Coordinates of C-alpha atoms in Angstrom, one line a residue:
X25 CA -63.1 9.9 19.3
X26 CA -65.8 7.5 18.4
X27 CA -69.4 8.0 18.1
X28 CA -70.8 4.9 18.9
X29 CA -69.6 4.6 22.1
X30 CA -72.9 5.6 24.5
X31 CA -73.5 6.3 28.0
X32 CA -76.5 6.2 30.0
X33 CA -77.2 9.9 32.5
X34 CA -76.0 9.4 35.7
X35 CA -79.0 8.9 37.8
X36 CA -77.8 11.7 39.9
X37 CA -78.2 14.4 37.3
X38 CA -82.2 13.8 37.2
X39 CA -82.6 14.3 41.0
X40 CA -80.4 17.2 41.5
X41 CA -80.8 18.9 38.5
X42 CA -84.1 18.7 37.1
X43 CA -85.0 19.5 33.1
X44 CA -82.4 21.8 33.4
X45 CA -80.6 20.6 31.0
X46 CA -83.2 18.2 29.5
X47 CA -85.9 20.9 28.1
X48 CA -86.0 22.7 25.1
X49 CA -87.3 26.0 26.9
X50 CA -84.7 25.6 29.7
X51 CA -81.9 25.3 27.3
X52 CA -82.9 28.2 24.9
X53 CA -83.3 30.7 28.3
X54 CA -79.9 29.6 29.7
X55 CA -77.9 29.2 26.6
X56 CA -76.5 33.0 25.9
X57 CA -74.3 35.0 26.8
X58 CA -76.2 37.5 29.2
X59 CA -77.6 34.3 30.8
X60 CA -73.9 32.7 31.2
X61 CA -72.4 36.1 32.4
X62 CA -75.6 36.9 35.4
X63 CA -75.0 32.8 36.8
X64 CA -71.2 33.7 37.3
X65 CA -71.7 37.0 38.5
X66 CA -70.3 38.7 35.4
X67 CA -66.9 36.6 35.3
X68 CA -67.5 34.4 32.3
X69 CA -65.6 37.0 30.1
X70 CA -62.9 36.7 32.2
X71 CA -63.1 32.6 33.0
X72 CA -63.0 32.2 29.0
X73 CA -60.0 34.2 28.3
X74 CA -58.6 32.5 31.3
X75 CA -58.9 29.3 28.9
X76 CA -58.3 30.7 25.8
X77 CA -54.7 31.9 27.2
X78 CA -53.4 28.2 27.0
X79 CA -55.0 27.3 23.6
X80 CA -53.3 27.8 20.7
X81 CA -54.0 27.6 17.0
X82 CA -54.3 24.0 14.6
X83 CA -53.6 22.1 18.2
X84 CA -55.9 19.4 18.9
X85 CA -58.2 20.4 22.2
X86 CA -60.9 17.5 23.9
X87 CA -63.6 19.7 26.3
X88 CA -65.8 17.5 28.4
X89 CA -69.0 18.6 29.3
X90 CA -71.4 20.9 26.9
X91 CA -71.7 24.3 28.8
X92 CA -74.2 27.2 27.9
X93 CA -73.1 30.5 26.3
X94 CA -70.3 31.0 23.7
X95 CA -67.5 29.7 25.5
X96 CA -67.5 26.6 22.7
X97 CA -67.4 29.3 19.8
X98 CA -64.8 30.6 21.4
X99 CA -62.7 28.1 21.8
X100 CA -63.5 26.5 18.0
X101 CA -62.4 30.4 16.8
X102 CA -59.0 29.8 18.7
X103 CA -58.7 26.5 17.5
X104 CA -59.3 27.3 13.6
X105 CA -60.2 24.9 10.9
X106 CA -57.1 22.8 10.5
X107 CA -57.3 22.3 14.4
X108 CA -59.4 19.5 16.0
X109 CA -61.5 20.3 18.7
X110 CA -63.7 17.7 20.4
X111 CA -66.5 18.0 22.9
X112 CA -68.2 15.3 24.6
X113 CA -70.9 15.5 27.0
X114 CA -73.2 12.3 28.4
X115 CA -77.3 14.3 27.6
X116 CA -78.2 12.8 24.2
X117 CA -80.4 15.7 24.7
X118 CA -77.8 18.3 24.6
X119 CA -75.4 16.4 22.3
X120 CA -78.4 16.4 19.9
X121 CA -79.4 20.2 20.5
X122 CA -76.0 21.5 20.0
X123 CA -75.1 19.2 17.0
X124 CA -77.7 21.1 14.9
X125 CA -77.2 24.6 16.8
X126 CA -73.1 24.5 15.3
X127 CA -74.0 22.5 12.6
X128 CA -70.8 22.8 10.1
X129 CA -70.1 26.4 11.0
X130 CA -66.7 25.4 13.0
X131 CA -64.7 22.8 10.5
X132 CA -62.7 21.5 13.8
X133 CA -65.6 21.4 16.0
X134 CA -67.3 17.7 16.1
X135 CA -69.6 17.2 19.0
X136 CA -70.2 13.1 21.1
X137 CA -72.0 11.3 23.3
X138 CA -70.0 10.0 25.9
X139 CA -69.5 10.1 29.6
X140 CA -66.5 11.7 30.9
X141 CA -65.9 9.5 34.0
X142 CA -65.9 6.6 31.7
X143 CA -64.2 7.9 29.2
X144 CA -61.9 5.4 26.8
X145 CA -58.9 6.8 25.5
X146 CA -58.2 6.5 22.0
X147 CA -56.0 9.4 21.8
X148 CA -54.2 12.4 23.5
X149 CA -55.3 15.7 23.0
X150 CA -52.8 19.2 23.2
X151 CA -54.7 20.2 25.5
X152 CA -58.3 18.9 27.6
X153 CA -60.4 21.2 29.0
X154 CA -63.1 21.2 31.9
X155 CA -65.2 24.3 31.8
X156 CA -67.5 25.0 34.7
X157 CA -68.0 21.1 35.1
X158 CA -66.7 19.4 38.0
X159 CA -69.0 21.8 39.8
X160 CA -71.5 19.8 39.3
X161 CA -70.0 16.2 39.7
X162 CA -70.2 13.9 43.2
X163 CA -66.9 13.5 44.4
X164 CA -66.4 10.0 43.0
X165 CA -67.4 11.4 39.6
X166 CA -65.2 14.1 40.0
X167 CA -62.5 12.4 40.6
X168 CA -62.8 10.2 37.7
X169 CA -63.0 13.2 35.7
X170 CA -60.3 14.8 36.9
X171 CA -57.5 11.4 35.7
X172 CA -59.7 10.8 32.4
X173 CA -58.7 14.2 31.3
X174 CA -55.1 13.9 32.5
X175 CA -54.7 11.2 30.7
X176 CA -55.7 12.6 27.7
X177 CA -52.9 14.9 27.6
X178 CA -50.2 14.4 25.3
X179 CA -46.4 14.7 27.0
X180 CA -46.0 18.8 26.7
X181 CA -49.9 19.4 26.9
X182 CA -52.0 20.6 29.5
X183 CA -55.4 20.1 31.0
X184 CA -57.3 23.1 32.3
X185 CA -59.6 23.3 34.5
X186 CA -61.8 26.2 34.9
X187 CA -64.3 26.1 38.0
X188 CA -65.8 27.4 41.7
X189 CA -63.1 28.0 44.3
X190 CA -63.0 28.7 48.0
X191 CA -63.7 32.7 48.3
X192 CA -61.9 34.9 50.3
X193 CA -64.0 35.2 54.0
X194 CA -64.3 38.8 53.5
X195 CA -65.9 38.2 50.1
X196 CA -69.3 40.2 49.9
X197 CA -71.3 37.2 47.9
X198 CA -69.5 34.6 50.1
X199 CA -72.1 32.9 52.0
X200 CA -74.4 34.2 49.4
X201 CA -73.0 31.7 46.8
X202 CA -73.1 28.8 49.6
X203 CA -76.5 29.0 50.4
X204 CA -77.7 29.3 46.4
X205 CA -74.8 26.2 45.7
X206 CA -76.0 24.1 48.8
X207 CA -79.6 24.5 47.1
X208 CA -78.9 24.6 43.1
X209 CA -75.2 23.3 43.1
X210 CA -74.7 20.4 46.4
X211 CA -71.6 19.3 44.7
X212 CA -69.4 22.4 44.1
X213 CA -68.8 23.0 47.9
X214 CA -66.4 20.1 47.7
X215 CA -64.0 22.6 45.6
X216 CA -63.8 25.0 48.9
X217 CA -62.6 22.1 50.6
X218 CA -60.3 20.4 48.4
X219 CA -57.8 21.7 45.6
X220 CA -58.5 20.2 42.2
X221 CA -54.8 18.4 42.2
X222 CA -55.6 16.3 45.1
X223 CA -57.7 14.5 42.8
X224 CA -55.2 13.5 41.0
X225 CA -53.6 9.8 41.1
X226 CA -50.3 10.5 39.2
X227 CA -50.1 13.8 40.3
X228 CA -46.4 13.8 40.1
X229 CA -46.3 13.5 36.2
X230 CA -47.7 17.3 35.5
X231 CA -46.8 20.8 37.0
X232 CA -49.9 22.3 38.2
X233 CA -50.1 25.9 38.0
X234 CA -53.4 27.8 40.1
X235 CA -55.0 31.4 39.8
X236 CA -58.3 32.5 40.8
X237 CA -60.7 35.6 40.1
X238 CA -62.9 37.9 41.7
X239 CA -62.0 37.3 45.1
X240 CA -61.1 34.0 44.9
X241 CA -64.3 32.8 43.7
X242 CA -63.0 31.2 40.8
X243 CA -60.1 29.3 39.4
X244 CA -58.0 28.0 37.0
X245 CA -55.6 25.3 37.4
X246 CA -53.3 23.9 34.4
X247 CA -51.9 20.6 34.7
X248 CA -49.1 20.0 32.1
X249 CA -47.6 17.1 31.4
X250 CA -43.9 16.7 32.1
X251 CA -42.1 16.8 29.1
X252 CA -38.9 18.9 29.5
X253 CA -39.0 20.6 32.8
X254 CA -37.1 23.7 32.1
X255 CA -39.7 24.5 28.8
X256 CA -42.8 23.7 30.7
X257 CA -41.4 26.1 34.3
X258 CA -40.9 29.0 31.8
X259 CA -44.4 28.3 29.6
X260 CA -45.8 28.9 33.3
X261 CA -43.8 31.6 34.4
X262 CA -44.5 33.3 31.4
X263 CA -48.4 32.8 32.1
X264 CA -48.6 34.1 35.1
X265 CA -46.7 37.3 34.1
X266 CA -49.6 37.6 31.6
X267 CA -52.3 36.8 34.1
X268 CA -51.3 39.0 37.0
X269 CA -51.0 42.3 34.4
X270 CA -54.3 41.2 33.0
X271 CA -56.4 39.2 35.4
X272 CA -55.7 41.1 38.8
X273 CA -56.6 38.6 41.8
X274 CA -58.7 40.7 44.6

């Protein structure tokens, strides 16, 4: 991943979103834990070991988009120091902020200016990760996104994809969560309407594996790449005997 390669902010991300993720104060209040936990209604525990489930040690992991809380310390501590793990995100703002917030602390961790929907591919990663990101994407964008991080993925890796899902109509914050989306969030919607594999132009070169959380709110959906069949059907079996005894859907 290369430094030097710059993208301007979409001119969307001004309108919509404000100095939310442009000031210093704005950053500081949104950027822990408690913060990260209250804006998904207590779930971020749960959405990060969702991802951590399908990291493993010294592979090499490519997240786009910076997100608030610890989620990126997490993912560096799963990692480890003879891992690689790259994040790119298009704020110079943010890159900037979080460069000297991890400093050197994670060996593996290096941090990038670049956009994801333009993203050149200079490598394949073990495994790319969206956190929390498309939500916020038009559906162009998003779609862009979506096939940049698939092709990422080395043959045998996987790209995750942790995000807003359709909730279950008898789901208490339900309309709730529209309303606040449709005012904070216009884009997420699109994910009640459309699965995230959909997106997808070569759809037919991964198996794509879904959960969700807390009513459906949430999900999770792993795209591996098809390397041998029989190995990657028993990697996902195998996950979602773990996820079902841990992560009840209700």
């Amino acid at each position: 991943m290369s430094e030097k390669n710059v993208s301007k902010i979409p001119a969307y991300s001004s309108f919509v979103y404000g100095d939310r993720y442009n000031s210093l104060t704005a950053s500081e209040t949104l950027d822990t834990r408690f913060s990260a936990r209250l804006r998904t209604f207590f779930q971020y525990d749960t959405l990060v070991s969702a991802a951590l489930r399908n990291i493993k040690m010294n592979q090499s992991v490519l997240q786009l988009g910076l997100v608030y809380g610890d989620e990126i310390d997490q993912v560096a501590q799963t990692v480890g120091a003879y891992g690689q793990f790259d994040v790119i995100d298009v704020n110079p703002f943010q890159v900037s902020r979080n460069q000297e917030k991890y400093g050197s602390i994670y060996p593996c961790l290096h941090i990038f200016e670049q956009d994801a929907a333009g993203l050149k591919i200079q490598k394949q990663y073990d495994v790319v990760l969206c956190f929390l990101l498309l939500q916020e994407l038009p559906v162009v964008t998003k779609m862009k996104v979506i096939n940049n991080a698939l092709n990422a993925v080395k043959d045998g890796g996987c790209a995750i994809f942790i995000d807003y899902h359709n909730p279950l109509y008898w789901h208490p914050l339900r309309y709730v969560v529209r309303m606040y989306n449709r005012l904070r969030h216009p884009f997420a919607e699109k994910l009640w309407d459309r699965e995230i594999d959909t997106f997808a132009k070569n759809k037919i070169d991964f198996v794509w594996h879904k959960s969700t959380y807390f009513g459906r709110m949430f999900q999770k959906v792993v795209a591996t790449r098809k390397n041998n069949i029989k190995e990657v059907a028993l990697t996902e079996a195998q996950q979602q005997s773990l996820e079902d005894y841990f992560l009840p859907d209700f």
